[in-house]
Structures are given as structure tokens and as C-alpha cells.
């Protein structure tokens, strides 16, 4: 399974609220980095986090707009609905962001959220315009 396929399966598991599926796709040292917040490190800590998030926000979905891969790193630009932002879907879908994933040996090592900006898109290999 290539890196992009691993990332798309990870997103599908998120969208299904399938925490066991997420756990299966995470490396033991999996790290979640949400913008400037402190990182959450380790599969067990991340599984606990996803269990809580999926329970609190069962309608949470990631909607992929485009994807780029460079040397095992995958960038996904898109938007969410049903998140902790508690916005109507029509408002939340206007807030795009980028997820960066490092994949090794068929597992996600990192899952990082960054701002969707022209500079970030160019840096990670995504088209500079949406």
C-alpha cells in the first residue's frame, strides 16, 4: 500500500468513526500535531484522543479537495464538517486546511494540521490555488 492510499484509508476511518481502523494504521510512535498545540505522541494516547473526539463529534468528516505526495509525505487539502467548531456545515466547509502525513512501512507516523495558505500549499506540493 503506497503512502497516499494509507492516508486515504486513515481519512476513511476518521469519517466512519472507526477508531480501531485508525489504530491499525498508526505507527507505535504516531504523533498528532494540531496547529501550534502541544503534540500528542504515541498510538495509545492518540487512540484515546480519537475515541473521545469520535464520541463527542460523531458527525465529524474530512472532505478532501486535493492530495500531493513527496517521498512518503502526503499533503491533503480539504475541509471538515461536524467538528468541535460547532458551525453549520455551510460555514465550516469554507474553512479549508492542510493535513500533512508522514508514512513509513504502511503506517502513519505523523498527522499534522496546518493553515491552508498559498505558501503552505507550495511548500507541500499542492496547487497554489484552490
Short mmCIF file of N, CA and C in Angstrom, two decimals:
data_model
loop_
_atom_site.label_atom_id
_atom_site.label_comp_id
_atom_site.label_asym_id
_atom_site.label_seq_id
_atom_site.Cartn_x
_atom_site.Cartn_y
_atom_site.Cartn_z
N UNK A 1 0.86 -1.17 0.00
CA UNK A 1 0.00 0.00 0.00
C UNK A 1 0.90 1.23 0.00
N UNK A 2 0.67 2.15 -0.96
CA UNK A 2 1.52 3.35 -1.00
C UNK A 2 1.05 4.38 0.03
N UNK A 3 1.86 5.41 0.21
CA UNK A 3 1.60 6.40 1.26
C UNK A 3 0.26 7.10 1.08
N UNK A 4 -0.07 7.47 -0.14
CA UNK A 4 -1.34 8.15 -0.39
C UNK A 4 -2.52 7.25 -0.04
N UNK A 5 -2.43 5.98 -0.37
CA UNK A 5 -3.51 5.05 -0.03
C UNK A 5 -3.66 4.91 1.48
N UNK A 6 -2.55 4.86 2.20
CA UNK A 6 -2.61 4.79 3.67
C UNK A 6 -3.34 6.01 4.21
N UNK A 7 -3.01 7.19 3.71
CA UNK A 7 -3.64 8.43 4.18
C UNK A 7 -5.13 8.42 3.85
N UNK A 8 -5.49 8.01 2.66
CA UNK A 8 -6.92 7.97 2.30
C UNK A 8 -7.68 6.94 3.15
N UNK A 9 -7.04 5.84 3.49
CA UNK A 9 -7.69 4.88 4.39
C UNK A 9 -7.84 5.46 5.80
N UNK A 10 -6.85 6.23 6.23
CA UNK A 10 -6.91 6.88 7.53
C UNK A 10 -8.09 7.86 7.57
N UNK A 11 -8.23 8.65 6.52
CA UNK A 11 -9.34 9.59 6.44
C UNK A 11 -10.67 8.85 6.39
N UNK A 12 -10.74 7.76 5.65
CA UNK A 12 -11.97 6.96 5.61
C UNK A 12 -12.33 6.43 6.99
N UNK A 13 -11.33 6.01 7.75
CA UNK A 13 -11.57 5.53 9.12
C UNK A 13 -12.06 6.67 10.01
N UNK A 14 -11.47 7.85 9.87
CA UNK A 14 -11.95 9.02 10.61
C UNK A 14 -13.41 9.27 10.28
N UNK A 15 -13.71 9.31 8.99
CA UNK A 15 -15.07 9.61 8.55
C UNK A 15 -16.09 8.57 9.00
N UNK A 16 -15.63 7.36 9.22
CA UNK A 16 -16.52 6.28 9.69
C UNK A 16 -16.56 6.19 11.21
N UNK A 17 -15.74 7.01 11.88
CA UNK A 17 -15.66 6.90 13.35
C UNK A 17 -15.06 5.57 13.78
N UNK A 18 -14.20 5.00 12.93
CA UNK A 18 -13.61 3.68 13.14
C UNK A 18 -12.27 3.82 13.86
N UNK A 19 -12.32 3.90 15.17
CA UNK A 19 -11.09 4.11 15.96
C UNK A 19 -10.17 2.90 15.86
N UNK A 20 -10.71 1.70 15.81
CA UNK A 20 -9.87 0.51 15.64
C UNK A 20 -9.13 0.56 14.31
N UNK A 21 -9.80 1.03 13.26
CA UNK A 21 -9.16 1.19 11.96
C UNK A 21 -8.05 2.22 12.00
N UNK A 22 -8.28 3.32 12.74
CA UNK A 22 -7.23 4.33 12.91
C UNK A 22 -6.03 3.73 13.63
N UNK A 23 -6.29 3.00 14.70
CA UNK A 23 -5.21 2.39 15.48
C UNK A 23 -4.37 1.47 14.60
N UNK A 24 -5.03 0.70 13.74
CA UNK A 24 -4.34 -0.23 12.85
C UNK A 24 -3.40 0.51 11.88
N UNK A 25 -3.75 1.74 11.52
CA UNK A 25 -2.96 2.50 10.55
C UNK A 25 -1.89 3.38 11.19
N UNK A 26 -1.87 3.48 12.53
CA UNK A 26 -0.88 4.31 13.22
C UNK A 26 0.36 3.52 13.58
N UNK A 27 1.52 4.16 13.47
CA UNK A 27 2.74 3.55 13.99
C UNK A 27 2.70 3.64 15.52
N UNK A 28 3.54 2.87 16.18
CA UNK A 28 3.57 2.89 17.65
C UNK A 28 3.93 4.27 18.18
N UNK A 29 4.76 5.02 17.43
CA UNK A 29 5.17 6.36 17.87
C UNK A 29 4.40 7.47 17.17
N UNK A 30 3.21 7.15 16.68
CA UNK A 30 2.37 8.11 15.96
C UNK A 30 2.26 9.42 16.73
N UNK A 31 2.38 10.53 15.99
CA UNK A 31 2.30 11.86 16.59
C UNK A 31 1.24 12.69 15.88
N UNK A 32 0.36 13.28 16.68
CA UNK A 32 -0.65 14.22 16.18
C UNK A 32 -0.21 15.62 16.56
N UNK A 33 -0.13 16.50 15.57
CA UNK A 33 0.24 17.90 15.80
C UNK A 33 -0.86 18.78 15.21
N UNK A 34 -1.65 19.42 16.06
CA UNK A 34 -2.75 20.27 15.62
C UNK A 34 -2.30 21.73 15.74
N UNK A 35 -1.98 22.33 14.61
CA UNK A 35 -1.51 23.71 14.55
C UNK A 35 -0.39 23.93 15.56
N UNK A 36 -0.55 24.87 16.48
CA UNK A 36 0.51 25.19 17.45
C UNK A 36 0.30 24.53 18.81
N UNK A 37 -0.66 23.62 18.91
CA UNK A 37 -0.92 22.94 20.18
C UNK A 37 0.21 21.95 20.49
N UNK A 38 0.37 21.57 21.75
CA UNK A 38 1.36 20.54 22.07
C UNK A 38 1.02 19.23 21.33
N UNK A 39 2.06 18.53 20.90
CA UNK A 39 1.86 17.28 20.16
C UNK A 39 1.34 16.19 21.09
N UNK A 40 0.55 15.29 20.51
CA UNK A 40 0.07 14.10 21.21
C UNK A 40 0.86 12.93 20.62
N UNK A 41 1.66 12.26 21.45
CA UNK A 41 2.61 11.27 20.97
C UNK A 41 2.25 9.88 21.47
N UNK A 42 2.32 8.91 20.56
CA UNK A 42 2.09 7.50 20.89
C UNK A 42 0.73 7.03 20.42
N UNK A 43 0.71 5.79 19.92
CA UNK A 43 -0.54 5.22 19.41
C UNK A 43 -1.62 5.21 20.49
N UNK A 44 -1.30 4.75 21.69
CA UNK A 44 -2.32 4.64 22.74
C UNK A 44 -2.93 5.98 23.08
N UNK A 45 -2.11 7.01 23.22
CA UNK A 45 -2.63 8.34 23.53
C UNK A 45 -3.52 8.86 22.40
N UNK A 46 -3.12 8.59 21.16
CA UNK A 46 -3.90 9.04 20.02
C UNK A 46 -5.21 8.27 19.89
N UNK A 47 -5.18 6.97 20.17
CA UNK A 47 -6.42 6.18 20.14
C UNK A 47 -7.39 6.72 21.18
N UNK A 48 -6.90 6.99 22.38
CA UNK A 48 -7.76 7.58 23.42
C UNK A 48 -8.34 8.91 22.94
N UNK A 49 -7.51 9.73 22.33
CA UNK A 49 -7.97 11.02 21.82
C UNK A 49 -9.04 10.87 20.75
N UNK A 50 -8.83 9.95 19.81
CA UNK A 50 -9.82 9.73 18.76
C UNK A 50 -11.11 9.15 19.31
N UNK A 51 -11.01 8.27 20.31
CA UNK A 51 -12.24 7.73 20.91
C UNK A 51 -13.08 8.85 21.49
N UNK A 52 -12.43 9.76 22.20
CA UNK A 52 -13.14 10.90 22.77
C UNK A 52 -13.73 11.81 21.71
N UNK A 53 -12.93 12.10 20.68
CA UNK A 53 -13.39 13.02 19.65
C UNK A 53 -14.55 12.42 18.85
N UNK A 54 -14.42 11.15 18.48
CA UNK A 54 -15.48 10.50 17.71
C UNK A 54 -16.77 10.38 18.52
N UNK A 55 -16.64 10.17 19.80
CA UNK A 55 -17.83 10.12 20.67
C UNK A 55 -18.49 11.48 20.79
N UNK A 56 -17.67 12.52 20.97
CA UNK A 56 -18.21 13.87 21.14
C UNK A 56 -18.73 14.47 19.84
N UNK A 57 -18.13 14.08 18.71
CA UNK A 57 -18.48 14.68 17.42
C UNK A 57 -18.70 13.58 16.37
N UNK A 58 -19.77 12.81 16.51
CA UNK A 58 -20.00 11.66 15.62
C UNK A 58 -20.24 12.04 14.15
N UNK A 59 -20.55 13.29 13.88
CA UNK A 59 -20.77 13.74 12.50
C UNK A 59 -19.49 14.29 11.86
N UNK A 60 -18.37 14.25 12.57
CA UNK A 60 -17.12 14.80 12.05
C UNK A 60 -16.70 14.07 10.78
N UNK A 61 -16.41 14.85 9.75
CA UNK A 61 -15.95 14.30 8.48
C UNK A 61 -14.87 15.20 7.90
N UNK A 62 -13.92 14.57 7.20
CA UNK A 62 -12.92 15.28 6.42
C UNK A 62 -13.33 15.15 4.96
N UNK A 63 -13.38 16.27 4.26
CA UNK A 63 -13.73 16.31 2.84
C UNK A 63 -12.48 16.72 2.07
N UNK A 64 -11.94 15.81 1.29
CA UNK A 64 -10.67 16.01 0.58
C UNK A 64 -10.91 16.82 -0.70
N UNK A 65 -10.11 17.86 -0.87
CA UNK A 65 -10.15 18.64 -2.11
C UNK A 65 -9.05 18.20 -3.06
N UNK A 66 -7.82 18.06 -2.54
CA UNK A 66 -6.72 17.58 -3.36
C UNK A 66 -5.62 17.00 -2.48
N UNK A 67 -4.76 16.23 -3.13
CA UNK A 67 -3.71 15.48 -2.42
C UNK A 67 -2.42 15.56 -3.22
N UNK A 68 -1.30 15.59 -2.51
CA UNK A 68 0.02 15.55 -3.15
C UNK A 68 0.93 14.67 -2.30
N UNK A 69 1.83 13.95 -2.96
CA UNK A 69 2.79 13.10 -2.25
C UNK A 69 4.21 13.44 -2.68
N UNK A 70 5.09 13.48 -1.67
CA UNK A 70 6.52 13.70 -1.92
C UNK A 70 7.30 12.82 -0.96
N UNK A 71 7.99 11.83 -1.48
CA UNK A 71 8.91 11.00 -0.70
C UNK A 71 8.29 10.48 0.60
N UNK A 72 7.12 9.88 0.52
CA UNK A 72 6.49 9.29 1.70
C UNK A 72 5.71 10.26 2.55
N UNK A 73 5.76 11.55 2.21
CA UNK A 73 4.95 12.55 2.92
C UNK A 73 3.76 12.90 2.03
N UNK A 74 2.59 12.92 2.63
CA UNK A 74 1.36 13.18 1.89
C UNK A 74 0.70 14.43 2.46
N UNK A 75 0.32 15.33 1.57
CA UNK A 75 -0.41 16.54 1.95
C UNK A 75 -1.83 16.43 1.40
N UNK A 76 -2.78 16.77 2.24
CA UNK A 76 -4.19 16.75 1.85
C UNK A 76 -4.78 18.11 2.18
N UNK A 77 -5.39 18.74 1.20
CA UNK A 77 -6.11 19.99 1.45
C UNK A 77 -7.59 19.68 1.40
N UNK A 78 -8.33 20.24 2.35
CA UNK A 78 -9.75 20.00 2.37
C UNK A 78 -10.43 20.80 3.46
N UNK A 79 -11.63 20.34 3.81
CA UNK A 79 -12.39 21.00 4.88
C UNK A 79 -13.07 19.92 5.72
N UNK A 80 -13.59 20.34 6.84
CA UNK A 80 -14.31 19.42 7.72
C UNK A 80 -15.76 19.87 7.87
N UNK A 81 -16.56 18.95 8.36
CA UNK A 81 -17.91 19.26 8.83
C UNK A 81 -18.12 18.47 10.10
N UNK A 82 -19.02 18.96 10.94
CA UNK A 82 -19.36 18.24 12.17
C UNK A 82 -18.30 18.29 13.24
N UNK A 83 -17.39 19.25 13.19
CA UNK A 83 -16.28 19.29 14.14
C UNK A 83 -16.64 20.02 15.42
N UNK A 84 -15.64 20.14 16.28
CA UNK A 84 -15.76 20.87 17.54
C UNK A 84 -16.02 22.36 17.34
N UNK A 85 -15.88 22.85 16.13
CA UNK A 85 -16.13 24.27 15.87
C UNK A 85 -17.60 24.64 16.04
N UNK A 86 -18.47 23.63 15.96
CA UNK A 86 -19.92 23.81 16.17
C UNK A 86 -20.51 24.84 15.21
N UNK A 87 -20.02 24.84 13.98
CA UNK A 87 -20.55 25.72 12.95
C UNK A 87 -21.52 24.96 12.06
N UNK A 88 -22.46 25.65 11.45
CA UNK A 88 -23.27 24.98 10.42
C UNK A 88 -22.33 24.48 9.32
N UNK A 89 -22.65 23.34 8.73
CA UNK A 89 -21.79 22.76 7.69
C UNK A 89 -21.47 23.76 6.59
N UNK A 90 -22.45 24.60 6.21
CA UNK A 90 -22.21 25.56 5.13
C UNK A 90 -21.15 26.59 5.49
N UNK A 91 -20.98 26.88 6.78
CA UNK A 91 -19.91 27.78 7.22
C UNK A 91 -18.60 27.04 7.37
N UNK A 92 -18.66 25.86 7.98
CA UNK A 92 -17.42 25.10 8.23
C UNK A 92 -16.74 24.69 6.93
N UNK A 93 -17.52 24.40 5.90
CA UNK A 93 -16.91 23.96 4.65
C UNK A 93 -16.11 25.06 3.96
N UNK A 94 -16.27 26.29 4.38
CA UNK A 94 -15.48 27.40 3.82
C UNK A 94 -14.10 27.51 4.47
N UNK A 95 -13.88 26.79 5.56
CA UNK A 95 -12.62 26.85 6.30
C UNK A 95 -11.73 25.69 5.88
N UNK A 96 -10.88 25.92 4.91
CA UNK A 96 -10.01 24.85 4.44
C UNK A 96 -8.73 24.81 5.27
N UNK A 97 -8.12 23.64 5.28
CA UNK A 97 -6.86 23.44 5.97
C UNK A 97 -6.09 22.35 5.27
N UNK A 98 -4.86 22.14 5.73
CA UNK A 98 -3.99 21.12 5.16
C UNK A 98 -3.61 20.14 6.26
N UNK A 99 -3.72 18.85 5.93
CA UNK A 99 -3.22 17.78 6.80
C UNK A 99 -1.95 17.25 6.15
N UNK A 100 -0.90 17.10 6.94
CA UNK A 100 0.36 16.51 6.46
C UNK A 100 0.56 15.19 7.17
N UNK A 101 0.92 14.18 6.42
CA UNK A 101 1.14 12.86 7.00
C UNK A 101 2.49 12.33 6.55
N UNK A 102 3.23 11.79 7.50
CA UNK A 102 4.45 11.03 7.17
C UNK A 102 4.10 9.57 7.32
N UNK A 103 4.41 8.81 6.29
CA UNK A 103 4.05 7.39 6.26
C UNK A 103 5.32 6.57 6.11
N UNK A 104 5.42 5.52 6.88
CA UNK A 104 6.54 4.59 6.77
C UNK A 104 6.07 3.19 7.06
N UNK A 105 6.48 2.24 6.25
CA UNK A 105 6.12 0.83 6.43
C UNK A 105 4.61 0.64 6.54
N UNK A 106 3.86 1.42 5.75
CA UNK A 106 2.41 1.26 5.70
C UNK A 106 1.66 1.83 6.89
N UNK A 107 2.34 2.62 7.73
CA UNK A 107 1.72 3.21 8.93
C UNK A 107 1.92 4.71 8.94
N UNK A 108 0.95 5.42 9.51
CA UNK A 108 1.09 6.87 9.70
C UNK A 108 1.97 7.14 10.90
N UNK A 109 3.07 7.84 10.66
CA UNK A 109 3.96 8.24 11.76
C UNK A 109 3.53 9.59 12.32
N UNK A 110 3.09 10.49 11.42
CA UNK A 110 2.62 11.80 11.88
C UNK A 110 1.35 12.19 11.15
N UNK A 111 0.53 12.98 11.85
CA UNK A 111 -0.69 13.57 11.29
C UNK A 111 -0.71 15.00 11.81
N UNK A 112 -0.44 15.95 10.93
CA UNK A 112 -0.27 17.34 11.33
C UNK A 112 -1.27 18.22 10.59
N UNK A 113 -1.88 19.15 11.30
CA UNK A 113 -2.79 20.12 10.71
C UNK A 113 -2.09 21.46 10.63
N UNK A 114 -2.13 22.07 9.44
CA UNK A 114 -1.54 23.39 9.24
C UNK A 114 -2.53 24.27 8.48
N UNK A 115 -2.29 25.57 8.55
CA UNK A 115 -3.14 26.52 7.84
C UNK A 115 -3.04 26.30 6.34
N UNK A 116 -4.18 26.52 5.67
CA UNK A 116 -4.20 26.48 4.21
C UNK A 116 -3.85 27.88 3.70
N UNK A 117 -2.62 28.01 3.25
CA UNK A 117 -2.16 29.28 2.67
C UNK A 117 -1.41 28.95 1.39
N UNK A 118 -1.25 29.95 0.55
CA UNK A 118 -0.53 29.74 -0.71
C UNK A 118 0.87 29.22 -0.42
N UNK A 119 1.57 29.83 0.55
CA UNK A 119 2.92 29.40 0.89
C UNK A 119 2.97 27.96 1.37
N UNK A 120 2.03 27.58 2.24
CA UNK A 120 2.00 26.19 2.73
C UNK A 120 1.65 25.22 1.61
N UNK A 121 0.73 25.60 0.73
CA UNK A 121 0.39 24.72 -0.39
C UNK A 121 1.61 24.47 -1.26
N UNK A 122 2.33 25.53 -1.58
CA UNK A 122 3.52 25.38 -2.43
C UNK A 122 4.59 24.56 -1.72
N UNK A 123 4.77 24.78 -0.42
CA UNK A 123 5.79 24.06 0.34
C UNK A 123 5.55 22.56 0.36
N UNK A 124 4.27 22.14 0.38
CA UNK A 124 3.96 20.71 0.48
C UNK A 124 3.58 20.08 -0.85
N UNK A 125 3.64 20.87 -1.94
CA UNK A 125 3.41 20.31 -3.27
C UNK A 125 1.99 20.32 -3.76
N UNK A 126 1.12 21.07 -3.07
CA UNK A 126 -0.26 21.23 -3.54
C UNK A 126 -0.35 22.40 -4.49
N UNK A 127 -1.36 22.42 -5.34
CA UNK A 127 -1.57 23.55 -6.25
C UNK A 127 -1.69 24.83 -5.42
N UNK A 128 -1.14 25.91 -5.91
CA UNK A 128 -1.14 27.16 -5.14
C UNK A 128 -2.50 27.83 -5.10
N UNK A 129 -3.40 27.46 -6.01
CA UNK A 129 -4.75 28.00 -5.97
C UNK A 129 -5.73 26.85 -5.78
N UNK A 130 -6.77 27.09 -4.99
CA UNK A 130 -7.73 26.01 -4.75
C UNK A 130 -8.50 25.62 -5.98
#
